[in-house]
Coordinates of C-alpha atoms (C1' of nucleotides) in Angstrom, one line a residue:
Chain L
X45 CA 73.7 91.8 144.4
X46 CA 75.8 93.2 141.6
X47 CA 77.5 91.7 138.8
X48 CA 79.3 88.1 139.8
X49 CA 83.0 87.9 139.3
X50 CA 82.1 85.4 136.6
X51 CA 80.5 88.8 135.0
X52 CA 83.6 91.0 135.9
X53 CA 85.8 88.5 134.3
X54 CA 84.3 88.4 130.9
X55 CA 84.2 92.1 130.9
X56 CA 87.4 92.8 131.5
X57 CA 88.5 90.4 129.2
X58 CA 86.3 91.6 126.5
X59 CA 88.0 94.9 126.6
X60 CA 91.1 93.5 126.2
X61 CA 90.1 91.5 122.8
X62 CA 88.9 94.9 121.8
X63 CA 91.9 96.5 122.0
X64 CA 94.4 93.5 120.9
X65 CA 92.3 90.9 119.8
X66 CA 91.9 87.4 121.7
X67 CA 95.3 85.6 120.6
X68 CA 97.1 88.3 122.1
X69 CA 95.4 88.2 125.2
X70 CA 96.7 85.9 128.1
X71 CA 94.8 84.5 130.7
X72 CA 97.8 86.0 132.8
X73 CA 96.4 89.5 130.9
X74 CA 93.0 89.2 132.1
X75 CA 94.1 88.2 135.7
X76 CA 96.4 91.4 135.7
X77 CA 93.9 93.6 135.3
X78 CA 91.9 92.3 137.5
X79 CA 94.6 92.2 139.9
X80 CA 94.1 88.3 141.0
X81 CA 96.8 85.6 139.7
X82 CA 96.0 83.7 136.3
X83 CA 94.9 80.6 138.0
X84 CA 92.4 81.9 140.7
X85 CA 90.1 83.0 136.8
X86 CA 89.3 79.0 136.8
X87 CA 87.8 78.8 139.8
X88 CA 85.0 81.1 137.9
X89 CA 85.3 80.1 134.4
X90 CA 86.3 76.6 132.3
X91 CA 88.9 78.2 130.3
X92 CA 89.6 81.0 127.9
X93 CA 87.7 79.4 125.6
X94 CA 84.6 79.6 127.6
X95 CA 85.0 83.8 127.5
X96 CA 85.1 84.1 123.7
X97 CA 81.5 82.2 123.5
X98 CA 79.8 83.9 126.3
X99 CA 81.0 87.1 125.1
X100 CA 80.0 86.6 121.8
X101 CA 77.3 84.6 122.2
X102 CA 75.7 87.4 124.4
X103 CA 75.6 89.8 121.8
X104 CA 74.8 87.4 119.0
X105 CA 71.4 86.6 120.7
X106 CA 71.1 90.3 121.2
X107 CA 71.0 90.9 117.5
X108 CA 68.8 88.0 116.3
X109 CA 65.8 88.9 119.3
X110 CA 65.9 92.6 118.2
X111 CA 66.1 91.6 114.2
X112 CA 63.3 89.3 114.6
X113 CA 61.3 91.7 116.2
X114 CA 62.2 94.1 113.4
X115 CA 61.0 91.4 111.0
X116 CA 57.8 90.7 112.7
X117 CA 56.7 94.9 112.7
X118 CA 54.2 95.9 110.2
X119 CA 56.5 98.6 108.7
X120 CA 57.2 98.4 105.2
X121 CA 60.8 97.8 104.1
X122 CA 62.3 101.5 104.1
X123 CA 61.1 101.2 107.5
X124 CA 62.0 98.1 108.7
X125 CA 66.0 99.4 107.2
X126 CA 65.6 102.5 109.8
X127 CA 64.6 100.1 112.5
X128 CA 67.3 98.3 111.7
X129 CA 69.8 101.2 112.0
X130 CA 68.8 102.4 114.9
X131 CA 68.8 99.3 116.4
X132 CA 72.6 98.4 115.4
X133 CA 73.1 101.9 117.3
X134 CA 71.6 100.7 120.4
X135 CA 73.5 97.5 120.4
X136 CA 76.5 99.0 120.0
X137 CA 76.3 101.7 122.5
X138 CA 75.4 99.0 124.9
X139 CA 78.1 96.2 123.8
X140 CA 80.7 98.0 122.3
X141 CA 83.7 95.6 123.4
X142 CA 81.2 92.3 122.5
X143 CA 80.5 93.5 119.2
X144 CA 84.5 94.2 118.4
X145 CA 84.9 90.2 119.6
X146 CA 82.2 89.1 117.7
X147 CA 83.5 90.8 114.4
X148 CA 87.6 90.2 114.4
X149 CA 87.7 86.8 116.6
X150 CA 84.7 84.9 116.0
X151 CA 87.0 82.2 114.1
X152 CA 88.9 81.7 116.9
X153 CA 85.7 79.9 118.8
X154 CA 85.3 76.1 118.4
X155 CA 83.0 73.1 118.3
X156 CA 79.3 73.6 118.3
X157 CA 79.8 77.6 119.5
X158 CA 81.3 78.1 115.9
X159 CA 78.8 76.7 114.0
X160 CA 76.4 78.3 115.7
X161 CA 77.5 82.0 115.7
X162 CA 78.0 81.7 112.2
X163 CA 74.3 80.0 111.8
X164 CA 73.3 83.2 113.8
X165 CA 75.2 85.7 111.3
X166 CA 74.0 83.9 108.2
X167 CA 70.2 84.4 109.4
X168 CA 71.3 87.6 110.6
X169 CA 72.1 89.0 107.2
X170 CA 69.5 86.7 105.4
X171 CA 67.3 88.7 106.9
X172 CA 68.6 91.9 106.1
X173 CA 68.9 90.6 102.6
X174 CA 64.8 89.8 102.6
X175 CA 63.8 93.4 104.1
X176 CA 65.9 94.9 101.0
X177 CA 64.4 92.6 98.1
X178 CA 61.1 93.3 99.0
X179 CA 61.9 96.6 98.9
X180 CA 62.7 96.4 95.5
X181 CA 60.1 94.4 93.9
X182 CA 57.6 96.7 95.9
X183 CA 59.1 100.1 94.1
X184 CA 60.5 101.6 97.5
X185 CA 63.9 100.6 96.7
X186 CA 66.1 101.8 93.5
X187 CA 66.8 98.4 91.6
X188 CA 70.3 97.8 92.3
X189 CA 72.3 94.6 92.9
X190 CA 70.8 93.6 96.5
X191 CA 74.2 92.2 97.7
X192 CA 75.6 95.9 97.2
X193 CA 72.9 97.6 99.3
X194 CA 73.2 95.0 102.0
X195 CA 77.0 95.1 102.3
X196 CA 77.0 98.8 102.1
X197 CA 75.1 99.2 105.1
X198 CA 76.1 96.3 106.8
X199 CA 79.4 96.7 106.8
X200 CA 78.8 100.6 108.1
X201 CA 76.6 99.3 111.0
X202 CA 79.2 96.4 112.0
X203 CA 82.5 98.9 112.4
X204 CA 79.9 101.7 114.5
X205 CA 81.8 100.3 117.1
X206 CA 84.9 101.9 116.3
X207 CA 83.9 105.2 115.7
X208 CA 81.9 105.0 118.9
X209 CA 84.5 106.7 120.8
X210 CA 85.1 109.3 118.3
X211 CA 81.7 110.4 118.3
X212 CA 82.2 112.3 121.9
X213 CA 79.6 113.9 123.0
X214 CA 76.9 113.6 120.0
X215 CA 73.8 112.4 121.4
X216 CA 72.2 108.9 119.9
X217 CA 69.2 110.1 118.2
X218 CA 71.0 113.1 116.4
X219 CA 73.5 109.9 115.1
X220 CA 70.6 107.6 114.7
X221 CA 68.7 110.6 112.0
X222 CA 71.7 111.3 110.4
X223 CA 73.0 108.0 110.1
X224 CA 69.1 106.9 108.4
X225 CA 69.6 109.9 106.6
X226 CA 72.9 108.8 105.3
X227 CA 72.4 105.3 104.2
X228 CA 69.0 105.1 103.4
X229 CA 69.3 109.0 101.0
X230 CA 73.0 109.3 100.3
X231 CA 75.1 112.3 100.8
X232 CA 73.9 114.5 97.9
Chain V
X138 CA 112.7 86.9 86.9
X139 CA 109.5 86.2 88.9
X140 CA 108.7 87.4 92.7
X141 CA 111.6 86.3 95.1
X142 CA 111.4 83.9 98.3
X143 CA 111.3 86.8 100.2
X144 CA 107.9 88.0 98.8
X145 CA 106.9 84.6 98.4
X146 CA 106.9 84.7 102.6
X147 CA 105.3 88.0 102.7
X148 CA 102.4 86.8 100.2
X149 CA 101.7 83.4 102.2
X150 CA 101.9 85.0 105.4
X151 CA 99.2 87.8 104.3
X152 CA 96.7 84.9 103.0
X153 CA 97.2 83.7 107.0
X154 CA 97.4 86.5 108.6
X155 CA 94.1 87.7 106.9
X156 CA 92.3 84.3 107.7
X157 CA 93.6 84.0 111.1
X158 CA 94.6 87.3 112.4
X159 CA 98.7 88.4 113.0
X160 CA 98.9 86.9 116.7
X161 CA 97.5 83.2 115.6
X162 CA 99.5 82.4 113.1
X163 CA 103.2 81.4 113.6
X164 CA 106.3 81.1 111.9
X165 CA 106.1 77.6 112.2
X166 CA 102.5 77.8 110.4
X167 CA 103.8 80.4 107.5
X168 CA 107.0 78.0 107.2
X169 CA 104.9 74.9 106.7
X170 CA 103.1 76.4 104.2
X171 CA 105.9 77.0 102.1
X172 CA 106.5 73.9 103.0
X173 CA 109.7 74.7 105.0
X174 CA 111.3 74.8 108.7
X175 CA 110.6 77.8 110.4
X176 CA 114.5 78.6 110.7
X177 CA 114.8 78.9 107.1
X178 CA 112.8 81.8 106.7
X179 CA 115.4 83.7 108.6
X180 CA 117.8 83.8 105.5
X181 CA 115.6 85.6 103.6
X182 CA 113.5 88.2 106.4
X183 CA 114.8 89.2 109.8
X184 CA 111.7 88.4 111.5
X185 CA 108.0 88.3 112.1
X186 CA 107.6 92.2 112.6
X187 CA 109.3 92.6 109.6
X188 CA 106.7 90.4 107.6
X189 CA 104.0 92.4 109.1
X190 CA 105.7 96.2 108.5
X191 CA 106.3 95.3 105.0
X192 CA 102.6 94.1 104.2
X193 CA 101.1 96.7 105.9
X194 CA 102.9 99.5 104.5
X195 CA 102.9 98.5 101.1
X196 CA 98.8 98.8 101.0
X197 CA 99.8 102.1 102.9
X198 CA 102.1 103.9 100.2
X199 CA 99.6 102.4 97.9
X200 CA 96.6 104.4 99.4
X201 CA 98.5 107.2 100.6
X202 CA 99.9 107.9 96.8
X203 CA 96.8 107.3 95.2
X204 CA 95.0 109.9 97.4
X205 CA 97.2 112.5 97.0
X206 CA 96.7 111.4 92.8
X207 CA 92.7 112.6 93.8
X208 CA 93.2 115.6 95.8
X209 CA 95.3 117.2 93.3
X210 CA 93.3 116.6 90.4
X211 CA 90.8 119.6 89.0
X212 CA 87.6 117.6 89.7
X213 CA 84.4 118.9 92.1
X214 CA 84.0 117.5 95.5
X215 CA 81.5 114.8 94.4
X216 CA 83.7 113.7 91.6
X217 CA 86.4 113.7 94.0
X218 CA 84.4 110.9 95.9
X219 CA 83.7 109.5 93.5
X220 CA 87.2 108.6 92.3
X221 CA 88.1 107.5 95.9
X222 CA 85.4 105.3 95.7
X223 CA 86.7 103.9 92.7
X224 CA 90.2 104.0 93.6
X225 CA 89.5 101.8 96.8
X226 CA 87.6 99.4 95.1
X227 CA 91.1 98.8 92.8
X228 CA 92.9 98.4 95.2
X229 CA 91.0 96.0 97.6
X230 CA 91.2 94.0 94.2
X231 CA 94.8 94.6 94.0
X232 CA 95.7 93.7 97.9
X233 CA 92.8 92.2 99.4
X234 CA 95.2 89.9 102.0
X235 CA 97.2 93.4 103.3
X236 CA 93.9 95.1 103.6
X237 CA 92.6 92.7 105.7
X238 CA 95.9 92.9 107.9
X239 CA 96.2 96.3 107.6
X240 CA 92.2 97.0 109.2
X241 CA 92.7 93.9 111.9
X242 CA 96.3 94.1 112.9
X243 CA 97.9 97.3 113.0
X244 CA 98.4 97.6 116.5
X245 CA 100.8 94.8 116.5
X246 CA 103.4 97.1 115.0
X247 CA 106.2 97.8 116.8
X248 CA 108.6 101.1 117.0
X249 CA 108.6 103.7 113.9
X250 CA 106.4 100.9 111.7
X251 CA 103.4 101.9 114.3
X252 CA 103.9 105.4 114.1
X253 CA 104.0 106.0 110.7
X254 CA 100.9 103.7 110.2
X255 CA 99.1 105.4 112.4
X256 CA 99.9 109.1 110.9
X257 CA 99.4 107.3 107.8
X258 CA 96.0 106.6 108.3
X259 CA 95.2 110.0 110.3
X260 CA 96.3 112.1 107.2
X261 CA 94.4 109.9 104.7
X262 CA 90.8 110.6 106.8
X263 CA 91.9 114.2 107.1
X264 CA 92.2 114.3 103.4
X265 CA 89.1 112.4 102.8
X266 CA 87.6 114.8 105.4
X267 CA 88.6 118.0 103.7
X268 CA 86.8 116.8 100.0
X269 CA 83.4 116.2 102.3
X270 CA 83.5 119.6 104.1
X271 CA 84.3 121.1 101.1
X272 CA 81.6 119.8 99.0
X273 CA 79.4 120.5 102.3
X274 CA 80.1 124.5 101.9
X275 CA 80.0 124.4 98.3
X276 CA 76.5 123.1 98.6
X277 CA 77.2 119.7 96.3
X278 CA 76.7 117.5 100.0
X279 CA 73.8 118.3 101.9
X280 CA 74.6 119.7 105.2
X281 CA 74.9 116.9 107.5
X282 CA 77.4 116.2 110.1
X283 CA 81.0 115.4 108.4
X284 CA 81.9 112.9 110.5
X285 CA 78.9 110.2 109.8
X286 CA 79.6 111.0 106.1
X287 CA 83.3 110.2 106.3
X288 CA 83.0 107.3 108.9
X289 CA 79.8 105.5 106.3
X290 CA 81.6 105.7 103.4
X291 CA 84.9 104.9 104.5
X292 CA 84.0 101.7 106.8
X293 CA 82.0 100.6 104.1
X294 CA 85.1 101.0 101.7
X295 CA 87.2 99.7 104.2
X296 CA 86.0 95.8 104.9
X297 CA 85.3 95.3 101.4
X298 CA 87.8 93.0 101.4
X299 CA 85.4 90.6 103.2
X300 CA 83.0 90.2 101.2
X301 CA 85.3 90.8 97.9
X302 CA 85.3 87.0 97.7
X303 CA 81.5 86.2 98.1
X304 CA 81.2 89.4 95.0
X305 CA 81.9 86.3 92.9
X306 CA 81.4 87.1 89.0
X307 CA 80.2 90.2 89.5
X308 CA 82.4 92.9 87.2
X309 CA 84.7 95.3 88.7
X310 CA 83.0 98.2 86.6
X311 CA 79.9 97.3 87.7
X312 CA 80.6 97.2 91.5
X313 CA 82.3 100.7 91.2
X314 CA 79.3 101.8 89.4
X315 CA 76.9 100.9 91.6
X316 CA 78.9 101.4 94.7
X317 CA 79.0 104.7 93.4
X318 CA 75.5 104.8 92.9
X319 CA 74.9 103.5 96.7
X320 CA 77.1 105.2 98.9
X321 CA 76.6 109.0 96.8
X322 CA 72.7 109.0 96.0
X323 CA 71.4 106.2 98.6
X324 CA 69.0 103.3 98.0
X325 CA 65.7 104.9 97.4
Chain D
dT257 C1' 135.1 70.2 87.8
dC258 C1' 135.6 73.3 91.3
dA259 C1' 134.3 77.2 94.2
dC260 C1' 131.0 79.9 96.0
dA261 C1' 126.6 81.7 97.4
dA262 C1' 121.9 80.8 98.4
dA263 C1' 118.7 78.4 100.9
dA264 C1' 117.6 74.7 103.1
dC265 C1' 118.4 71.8 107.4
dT266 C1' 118.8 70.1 112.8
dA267 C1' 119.0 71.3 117.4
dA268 C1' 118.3 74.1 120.8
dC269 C1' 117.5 78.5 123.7
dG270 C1' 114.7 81.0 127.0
dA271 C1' 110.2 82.9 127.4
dT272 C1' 105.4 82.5 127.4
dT273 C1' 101.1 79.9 126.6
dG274 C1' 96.6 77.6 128.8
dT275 C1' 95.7 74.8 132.3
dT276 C1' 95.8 71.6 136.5
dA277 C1' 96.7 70.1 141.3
dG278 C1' 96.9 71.0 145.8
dT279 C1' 96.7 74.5 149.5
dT280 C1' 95.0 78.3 152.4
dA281 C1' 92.6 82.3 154.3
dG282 C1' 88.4 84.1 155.4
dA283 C1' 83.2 84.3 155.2
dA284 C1' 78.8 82.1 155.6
dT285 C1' 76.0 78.4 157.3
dT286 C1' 74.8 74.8 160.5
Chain G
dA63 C1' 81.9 76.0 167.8
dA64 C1' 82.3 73.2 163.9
dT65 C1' 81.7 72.8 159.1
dT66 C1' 81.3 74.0 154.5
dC67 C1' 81.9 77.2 150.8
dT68 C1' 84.2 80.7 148.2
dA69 C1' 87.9 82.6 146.0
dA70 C1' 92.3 83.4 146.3
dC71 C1' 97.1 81.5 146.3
dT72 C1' 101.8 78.8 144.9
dA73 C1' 103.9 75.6 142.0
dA74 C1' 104.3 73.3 138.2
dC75 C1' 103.1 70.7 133.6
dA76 C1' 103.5 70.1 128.6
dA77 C1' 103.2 72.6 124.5
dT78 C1' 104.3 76.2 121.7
dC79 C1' 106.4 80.7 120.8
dG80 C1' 110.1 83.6 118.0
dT81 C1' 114.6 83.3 117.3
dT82 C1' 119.8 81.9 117.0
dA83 C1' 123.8 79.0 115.9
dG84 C1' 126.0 75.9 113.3
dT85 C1' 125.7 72.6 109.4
dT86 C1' 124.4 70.5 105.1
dT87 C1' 122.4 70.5 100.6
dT88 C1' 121.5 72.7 96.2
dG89 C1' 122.2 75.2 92.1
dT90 C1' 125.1 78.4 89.2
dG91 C1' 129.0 80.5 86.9
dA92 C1' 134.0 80.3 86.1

DNA sequence: TCACAAAACTAACGATTGTTAGTTAGAATT
DNA sequence: AATTCTAACTAACAATCGTTAGTTTTGTGA
């Protein structure tokens, strides 16, 4: 048994929000490409609607088990920021379309799904936030506006995804060392 | 003299197209908040493309000009960074609505707009890409690969426009400084 | 006060949107 | 062999899309 159409259709779909975004993606789109008419998709899925969550949603939950675990390590901050890293690397070499969704068309879900992936982020980077304070008041950390640290690695994690491509043929753990290297002891 | 209806349109339509990306937001919805018809913004633009070619490139020339300002001037790599750093920082504060349009919605330009966007933003990395191997050989950056230099800084520079909001009270001067601080020496 | 230009309006167009209803061909199960 | 299930299809819906044409209102300068 391989992946059920169900599966095939969400991928497909997700590549597409990648490389347009979801409001410029048709149903009639995702059929195309998957070279079945617009309305055979709803024999398989409730609606377009019902893509956008389970995409996101998938990689959501992959983020919050791994961060949790991170949390839960006995590694002291520095550490736990390099776990961290490399972990965002992992995701995104194994989500990369999910993780474009989830970043530029996450306001387009609705109902519950909205609140929720947005609970998710908020923990997510609360989180993050706690790793990096304690970091600070422990010494291991220069003592620098927390919100600054956070963002400045957060935001270079979140857009991996579009460099992922770019990177070619450079192997993950030479990116994941230099990347560590990079954020965590600057360029100098 | 203040700002005509025509960038009136332009200015409204950033705010949505930032909040909701180009594709979800429609004339009818940049009209209403102007508290208009949709056909009446016809007398003053030719169309929706037009709205989004004019943001866009605006934040473009304004980039584009200011980075040739820092490549000319007699200053070290590092220094060099430095001032980009800076100089993004101003003018996220500056444009923080075409920014956001500019990152998310690019590929919705159509004809020459598209093209010169895109060569736009190929010669600004190759620029930015030029300081970092420069300072690399000189010996002022540690040897590292260029490309995860250039990519950390410049996606971190590039989506701070999200979270310019949330920065709240905190004082320009005081980002740059310690944005400076982060992205150059790292947080230990 | 009159003329003119600017900027709004109403009405409508053809195309596209997400989705539903009902049907059909073929495979799997009984 | 008969039945059920799966997954495709055609056709159509109401709503919305960007845009155009033609008309009316509004404000300004002569």
């Amino acid at each position: 048994m391989g992946i059920t159409r169900k599966q095939e259709i969400i991928q497909i779909a997700s590549r597409l929000f990648k490389e347009r975004g979801y409001s410029a993606v048709s149903m009639r789109d995702i059929a195309q490409a998957l070279d079945i008419k617009a309305a055979s998709l709803y024999n398989h899925i409730s609606g377009k609607q019902e893509i956008l969550a389970t995409l996101i949603i998938e990689v959501g939950e992959e983020f919050t088990s791994q961060m949790s675990q991170v949390m839960t390590a006995s590694l002291n901050p520095i550490e736990k920021i390099e776990k961290v890293i490399e972990m965002h690397i992992d995701v995104t070499v194994n989500f990369p379309d999910n993780i474009a969704t989830l970043n530029n068309d996450w306001m387009h879900l609705e109902g519950i799904a909205l609140n929720r992936v947005v609970k998710m982020r908020e923990d997510y980077e609360e989180n993050f936030r706690k790793i990096i304070k304690l970091g600070i008041s422990e010494g291991n950390i220069k003592s620098q506006h927390p919100e600054v640290i956070l963002f400045s690695i957060l935001s270079t994690l979140r857009t991996l995804y579009l460099w992922n491509e770019k990177r070619g043929k450079m192997d993950v753990n030479v990116l994941k060392k230099d990347m560590v290297s990079v954020l965590i002891n600057g360029i100098i």
